[in-house]
Amino acid sequence: MQFRYHKITVKVGSNVLAKADGTLNVSRIAHLVDQIAFLRKKGMEVVLVSSGAVAAGRAVLEPSRKTDAVSKRQLWAALGQVKLISRYSDFFNEHGLTCAQVLTTKENFSSRGHYLNMKNCMTTLLENKVIPIVNENDTISVTELMFTDNDELSGLIASMVNSEALIILSNVDGVYTAHPENENAELIRKVGINDGEPENAISGNHSEFGRGGMLTKFRIAKKLASDGISVHLANGIKENILVDILSEKEVAHTWFEPVPKPASGVKKWIAYSDGFTKGRVVVNKGAAAALKSEKAVSLLPVGIVTIENEFKKGDLIRIVDESGNTIGLGKAQYGSDKVEVEKQSEKQKALVHYDYLYMEKTTNG
């Protein structure tokens, strides 16, 4: 059997792994493991990003006193993570395979150093034929620093480990032309790189157990595709769905077509770090036009109109136009206190070098 990819990241959502009462759907976990084990034995590298810990924990016990939402989540995540990883470990062992738990928080991606440390961990696991099972560490995550949900985390991981594809498994077949419950709704089987969001088609509603919705999935998929990573949104409840998609069988799902040239490693890190920007600089029309052009250009101080937040050398900064629209993100070559000095210099040093500049992609529609 021939497969279209050699390295993939698979994200499986809570609504695939949990029953309506919040208990784990053990047979579905077993079937997912069977599919991944089959792919591994055919030589494919697989990273699994798995939700389900909070849902699993809900079935263990109810809090004995009134607790706030964050505390409940911490309790259920701590209890559920043990159940979840134990199930995975047992099922992978039956196939003679070893899995490892990797718990992370959004802060782990906040600096290039943390990011590379995490990347090294993942690379080491894969080199040793271990299947990494990644989840957000909800037991210590602070609400404002949480990922939108594991869709966001899976995008970061897929980018970090240089996966050729991300397969997101939820409880629907993909993106539709209207809300899936609408009788006229049709499945969109392919989303091109220049296609915009289908109007009225994407529900932002969250699932009972998860934090994200189809809108989150769509935007993350588009971002990954623009960085050269293929994305498939599919129904994880369907039998053998993972193997069928990867063996290029005709399966009802949504495929996001990637650009042919992938972004560099450092640009991938910057692309998924917009939540960690320290500074914000406003640039004039000339600088905005130059940055948006096809030519590879760096941001020189002469194009900067205002510095809205101070920053230091090495910080990530947001670059916006005079209307406040984000143009891109970049790593500062020096601190905000040196910008005015550099402006007076005959040979200006770029505030953001092109190699450390990620331009926001714009889509039509």
Coordinates of C-alpha atoms in Angstrom, one line a residue:
M1 CA 0.0 0.0 0.0
Q2 CA 1.4 3.4 -1.0
F3 CA 0.9 6.5 1.2
R4 CA 1.0 10.1 0.1
Y5 CA 3.1 11.3 3.2
H6 CA 6.0 10.1 5.2
K7 CA 5.5 12.3 8.3
I8 CA 2.2 13.4 9.7
T9 CA 0.6 14.9 12.8
V10 CA -2.9 13.6 13.8
K11 CA -5.2 15.6 16.0
V12 CA -8.1 13.9 17.6
G13 CA -10.9 15.8 19.3
S14 CA -12.8 15.2 22.5
N15 CA -16.0 14.5 20.7
V16 CA -14.3 11.6 18.9
L17 CA -12.8 10.1 22.1
A18 CA -15.6 10.8 24.6
K19 CA -19.1 9.4 24.9
A20 CA -22.0 11.7 25.6
D21 CA -21.7 11.1 29.4
G22 CA -18.0 12.2 29.3
T23 CA -16.5 8.7 29.7
L24 CA -13.8 7.6 27.3
N25 CA -14.9 5.7 24.3
V26 CA -12.3 2.9 24.7
S27 CA -13.1 1.1 21.5
R28 CA -12.6 4.2 19.5
I29 CA -9.2 4.9 21.1
A30 CA -8.3 1.3 20.3
H31 CA -9.3 1.7 16.7
L32 CA -7.3 4.9 16.4
V33 CA -4.3 3.2 17.8
D34 CA -4.7 0.3 15.4
Q35 CA -4.6 2.7 12.5
I36 CA -1.6 4.6 13.8
A37 CA 0.2 1.3 14.5
F38 CA -0.5 0.2 10.9
L39 CA 0.9 3.4 9.5
R40 CA 4.0 3.2 11.8
K41 CA 4.7 -0.3 10.6
K42 CA 4.6 0.9 7.0
G43 CA 7.3 3.4 7.9
M44 CA 5.3 6.6 8.5
E45 CA 6.3 8.9 11.3
V46 CA 3.3 9.9 13.4
V47 CA 2.8 12.5 16.1
L48 CA -0.6 12.4 17.9
V49 CA -2.2 15.4 19.5
S50 CA -4.9 14.1 21.6
S51 CA -7.8 15.8 23.5
G52 CA -9.9 13.9 25.9
A53 CA -8.2 14.3 29.3
V54 CA -10.8 16.7 30.7
A55 CA -13.7 14.6 29.3
A56 CA -12.1 11.5 30.9
G57 CA -11.7 13.3 34.2
R58 CA -15.3 14.3 34.3
A59 CA -16.3 10.7 34.5
V60 CA -14.0 10.0 37.5
L61 CA -15.6 12.4 40.0
E62 CA -17.6 15.6 40.5
P63 CA -16.0 18.3 42.6
S64 CA -17.1 18.0 46.2
R65 CA -17.7 21.8 46.6
K66 CA -18.5 24.7 44.3
T67 CA -15.4 25.4 42.3
D68 CA -14.8 27.9 39.5
A69 CA -14.4 26.7 35.9
V70 CA -10.6 26.9 35.8
S71 CA -10.3 24.8 39.0
K72 CA -12.8 22.2 37.7
R73 CA -10.8 22.0 34.5
Q74 CA -7.5 21.5 36.4
L75 CA -9.0 18.7 38.5
W76 CA -10.6 16.9 35.5
A77 CA -7.4 17.3 33.4
A78 CA -5.2 15.9 36.2
L79 CA -7.5 12.9 36.8
G80 CA -8.3 12.3 33.1
Q81 CA -4.7 12.6 31.7
V82 CA -3.8 9.4 33.7
K83 CA -6.7 7.5 32.3
L84 CA -6.1 8.7 28.8
I85 CA -2.4 8.0 28.5
S86 CA -2.8 4.7 30.3
R87 CA -5.3 3.5 27.6
Y88 CA -3.0 4.7 24.8
S89 CA 0.0 3.0 26.3
D90 CA -1.8 -0.3 26.8
F91 CA -3.1 -0.3 23.2
F92 CA 0.2 0.7 21.6
N93 CA 2.0 -2.0 23.7
E94 CA -0.3 -4.6 22.1
H95 CA 1.3 -3.6 18.8
G96 CA 4.8 -3.7 20.2
L97 CA 5.0 0.1 20.0
T98 CA 6.0 2.6 22.6
C99 CA 4.3 6.0 23.2
A100 CA 5.3 8.9 25.3
Q101 CA 3.3 11.6 27.0
V102 CA 4.3 15.2 26.1
L103 CA 2.4 17.9 28.1
T104 CA 3.0 21.5 27.1
T105 CA 1.7 25.0 27.7
K106 CA 1.5 28.0 25.4
E107 CA 4.4 29.6 27.3
N108 CA 6.6 26.8 26.0
F109 CA 6.4 28.4 22.6
S110 CA 7.0 32.0 23.8
S111 CA 10.7 32.2 23.0
R112 CA 12.9 30.7 20.3
G113 CA 14.9 28.9 23.0
H114 CA 11.8 27.2 24.5
Y115 CA 10.6 26.4 21.0
L116 CA 13.9 24.7 20.0
N117 CA 14.0 22.8 23.3
M118 CA 10.5 21.4 22.6
K119 CA 11.5 20.6 19.0
N120 CA 14.5 18.7 20.2
C121 CA 12.3 16.7 22.6
M122 CA 10.0 15.7 19.7
T123 CA 12.8 14.9 17.4
T124 CA 14.5 12.7 19.9
L125 CA 11.3 10.7 20.5
L126 CA 10.7 10.2 16.8
E127 CA 14.3 9.2 16.2
N128 CA 13.9 6.5 18.9
K129 CA 10.7 5.2 17.2
V130 CA 8.5 6.5 20.0
I131 CA 5.1 7.9 19.2
P132 CA 4.7 11.3 21.0
I133 CA 1.2 11.9 22.4
V134 CA 0.9 15.6 22.9
N135 CA -1.7 17.5 25.0
E136 CA -2.0 20.9 26.6
N137 CA -1.2 20.7 30.3
D138 CA -4.6 22.0 31.5
T139 CA -3.6 21.4 35.1
I140 CA -1.3 24.4 35.2
S141 CA -2.4 26.5 32.2
V142 CA -3.8 29.9 33.0
T143 CA -7.0 30.8 31.0
E144 CA -5.5 33.8 29.2
L145 CA -2.4 31.8 28.2
M146 CA -4.3 28.7 27.0
F147 CA -4.3 27.6 23.4
T148 CA -7.7 28.2 21.7
D149 CA -7.9 24.4 21.9
N150 CA -5.8 21.5 20.7
D151 CA -6.5 22.5 17.1
E152 CA -4.1 25.5 17.6
L153 CA -1.6 23.2 19.4
S154 CA -1.7 20.6 16.7
G155 CA -0.9 23.3 14.1
L156 CA 2.1 24.4 16.1
I157 CA 3.3 20.9 16.5
A158 CA 2.8 20.0 12.9
S159 CA 4.8 23.0 11.9
M160 CA 7.5 22.4 14.5
V161 CA 8.2 18.8 13.5
N162 CA 8.0 19.6 9.8
S163 CA 5.0 17.3 9.1
E164 CA 4.0 17.1 5.5
A165 CA 0.3 17.0 6.7
L166 CA -2.0 17.6 9.6
I167 CA -5.1 15.4 9.9
I168 CA -7.7 16.9 12.2
L169 CA -10.3 14.3 13.3
S170 CA -13.6 15.6 14.7
N171 CA -17.2 14.5 14.7
V172 CA -18.1 16.1 11.3
D173 CA -16.9 15.3 7.7
G174 CA -15.3 18.7 7.2
V175 CA -16.3 22.3 6.1
Y176 CA -19.7 22.8 4.5
T177 CA -21.2 25.5 2.3
A178 CA -23.8 26.1 5.1
H179 CA -24.3 24.8 8.6
P180 CA -24.1 21.0 8.4
E181 CA -27.7 20.7 9.8
N182 CA -29.0 22.7 6.9
E183 CA -30.4 20.3 4.3
N184 CA -28.8 22.3 1.5
A185 CA -25.4 22.2 3.0
E186 CA -22.7 20.6 0.8
L187 CA -19.3 19.4 1.9
I188 CA -16.4 21.5 0.5
R189 CA -13.9 18.9 -0.5
K190 CA -11.0 21.2 -1.4
V191 CA -10.0 24.6 -0.1
G192 CA -7.5 26.4 -2.4
I193 CA -4.8 28.7 -1.0
N194 CA -6.7 31.8 -2.2
D195 CA -10.1 30.7 -1.1
G196 CA -11.7 32.7 1.7
E197 CA -14.0 31.6 4.5
P198 CA -17.4 30.4 3.2
E199 CA -20.1 32.8 4.2
N200 CA -22.5 31.5 6.9
A201 CA -20.9 28.1 6.6
I202 CA -18.7 27.9 9.6
S203 CA -20.1 27.5 13.1
G204 CA -18.1 29.1 15.9
N205 CA -19.9 27.0 18.4
H206 CA -17.7 24.9 20.8
S207 CA -18.3 21.3 21.4
E208 CA -19.5 20.1 24.8
F209 CA -16.1 18.8 25.8
G210 CA -13.7 20.9 23.5
R211 CA -12.9 24.6 23.5
G212 CA -12.6 25.2 19.7
G213 CA -15.1 25.2 16.8
M214 CA -14.9 24.8 13.0
L215 CA -13.9 28.4 12.6
T216 CA -10.8 27.8 14.6
K217 CA -10.0 24.7 12.5
F218 CA -10.6 26.5 9.2
R219 CA -8.2 29.4 10.1
I220 CA -5.5 27.1 11.5
A221 CA -5.8 24.9 8.4
K222 CA -5.4 27.9 6.1
K223 CA -2.4 29.2 8.0
L224 CA -0.7 25.8 7.8
A225 CA -1.5 25.4 4.1
S226 CA 0.1 28.8 3.5
D227 CA 3.2 27.5 5.1
G228 CA 3.4 24.4 2.9
I229 CA 1.6 21.9 5.1
S230 CA -1.3 19.9 3.7
V231 CA -4.4 19.8 6.1
H232 CA -7.3 17.3 6.1
L233 CA -10.4 17.8 8.2
A234 CA -12.3 14.5 8.6
N235 CA -14.7 12.6 10.6
G236 CA -12.8 10.5 13.2
I237 CA -15.9 8.5 14.1
K238 CA -15.8 6.8 10.7
E239 CA -14.2 3.4 10.4
N240 CA -10.6 3.4 9.2
I241 CA -10.8 7.1 8.2
L242 CA -7.1 7.8 8.9
V243 CA -5.7 5.0 6.7
D244 CA -8.3 5.6 4.0
I245 CA -7.3 9.3 3.7
L246 CA -3.6 8.6 3.7
S247 CA -3.9 5.8 1.1
E248 CA -5.7 8.3 -1.1
K249 CA -9.0 6.5 -1.1
E250 CA -12.1 8.6 -2.1
V251 CA -13.2 9.7 1.4
A252 CA -15.7 12.5 2.1
H253 CA -13.6 15.2 3.9
T254 CA -12.1 18.6 3.4
W255 CA -8.6 19.0 2.0
F256 CA -6.7 22.3 2.3
E257 CA -4.2 22.6 -0.6
P258 CA -0.8 23.7 0.5
V259 CA 1.6 26.2 -1.2
P260 CA 4.4 24.4 -2.9
K261 CA 7.2 26.2 -1.1
P262 CA 7.3 25.7 2.7
A263 CA 8.3 28.5 5.1
S264 CA 11.7 28.3 6.9
G265 CA 11.8 26.9 10.4
V266 CA 12.3 30.3 12.1
K267 CA 9.5 31.8 10.1
K268 CA 7.2 29.0 11.1
W269 CA 8.0 29.7 14.8
I270 CA 7.2 33.4 14.3
A271 CA 4.0 32.6 12.4
Y272 CA 2.5 30.8 15.4
S273 CA 3.8 33.2 18.0
D274 CA 1.5 36.1 17.5
G275 CA 0.3 35.8 21.1
F276 CA 3.8 36.5 22.4
T277 CA 4.5 39.8 20.7
K278 CA 6.0 42.4 23.1
G279 CA 6.1 45.5 20.8
R280 CA 4.0 47.1 18.1
V281 CA 5.3 49.4 15.5
V282 CA 3.3 51.4 13.0
V283 CA 4.8 51.8 9.5
N284 CA 4.0 54.3 6.7
K285 CA 2.4 53.5 3.4
G286 CA 5.7 53.2 1.6
A287 CA 7.1 50.7 4.1
A288 CA 3.8 48.8 4.1
A289 CA 3.8 48.5 0.3
A290 CA 7.5 47.4 0.2
L291 CA 6.9 44.7 2.8
K292 CA 3.8 43.4 1.0
S293 CA 5.6 43.3 -2.4
E294 CA 7.0 40.1 -4.0
K295 CA 10.5 41.3 -3.3
A296 CA 12.3 40.1 -0.2
V297 CA 12.7 43.2 2.0
S298 CA 13.6 44.0 5.6
L299 CA 12.0 46.6 7.8
L300 CA 14.2 49.7 8.1
P301 CA 13.7 52.4 10.8
V302 CA 13.0 55.0 8.2
G303 CA 9.6 53.4 7.5
I304 CA 8.5 53.5 11.1
V305 CA 5.9 56.1 12.1
T306 CA 5.2 55.2 15.7
I307 CA 6.4 52.7 18.4
E308 CA 3.3 51.8 20.4
N309 CA 5.0 49.4 22.9
E310 CA 8.6 49.2 24.0
F311 CA 10.6 46.1 23.2
K312 CA 14.1 44.7 23.6
K313 CA 16.5 43.0 21.2
G314 CA 15.2 39.5 20.4
D315 CA 11.5 40.3 21.2
L316 CA 8.8 39.5 18.7
I317 CA 7.0 42.6 17.4
R318 CA 3.8 43.2 15.5
I319 CA 4.1 45.4 12.4
V320 CA 0.9 47.3 11.5
D321 CA -0.1 49.9 8.9
E322 CA -1.4 53.3 9.7
S323 CA -5.0 51.9 9.8
G324 CA -4.0 49.4 12.4
N325 CA -4.1 46.3 10.2
T326 CA -1.4 43.7 10.9
I327 CA 1.1 43.3 8.1
G328 CA 3.4 40.8 9.8
L329 CA 5.4 39.7 12.8
G330 CA 9.1 39.8 13.2
K331 CA 12.1 39.4 15.6
A332 CA 13.6 42.7 16.6
Q333 CA 17.3 43.1 15.8
Y334 CA 17.6 45.8 18.5
G335 CA 15.5 47.5 21.2
S336 CA 12.9 50.2 20.7
D337 CA 15.2 52.7 22.4
K338 CA 17.7 52.5 19.4
V339 CA 15.2 53.1 16.6
E340 CA 15.5 56.9 16.5
V341 CA 19.3 56.6 16.6
E342 CA 19.3 54.2 13.7
K343 CA 16.9 56.6 11.7
Q344 CA 19.7 59.2 11.7
S345 CA 22.4 56.8 10.5
E346 CA 23.5 56.9 6.9
K347 CA 23.5 53.1 6.8
Q348 CA 20.4 52.1 8.6
K349 CA 20.4 48.6 10.3
A350 CA 17.1 46.8 9.7
L351 CA 14.9 46.6 12.7
V352 CA 13.5 43.3 11.4
H353 CA 15.6 41.3 8.9
Y354 CA 13.7 39.5 6.2
D355 CA 14.9 36.1 7.5
Y356 CA 13.1 36.9 10.8
L357 CA 10.0 38.4 9.2
Y358 CA 6.7 36.6 8.8
M359 CA 4.1 38.3 6.5
E360 CA 0.4 37.7 7.2
K361 CA -1.2 36.0 4.3
T362 CA -4.3 37.6 2.8
T363 CA -7.0 35.7 1.0
N364 CA -9.7 36.7 -1.4
G365 CA -13.4 36.3 -0.5

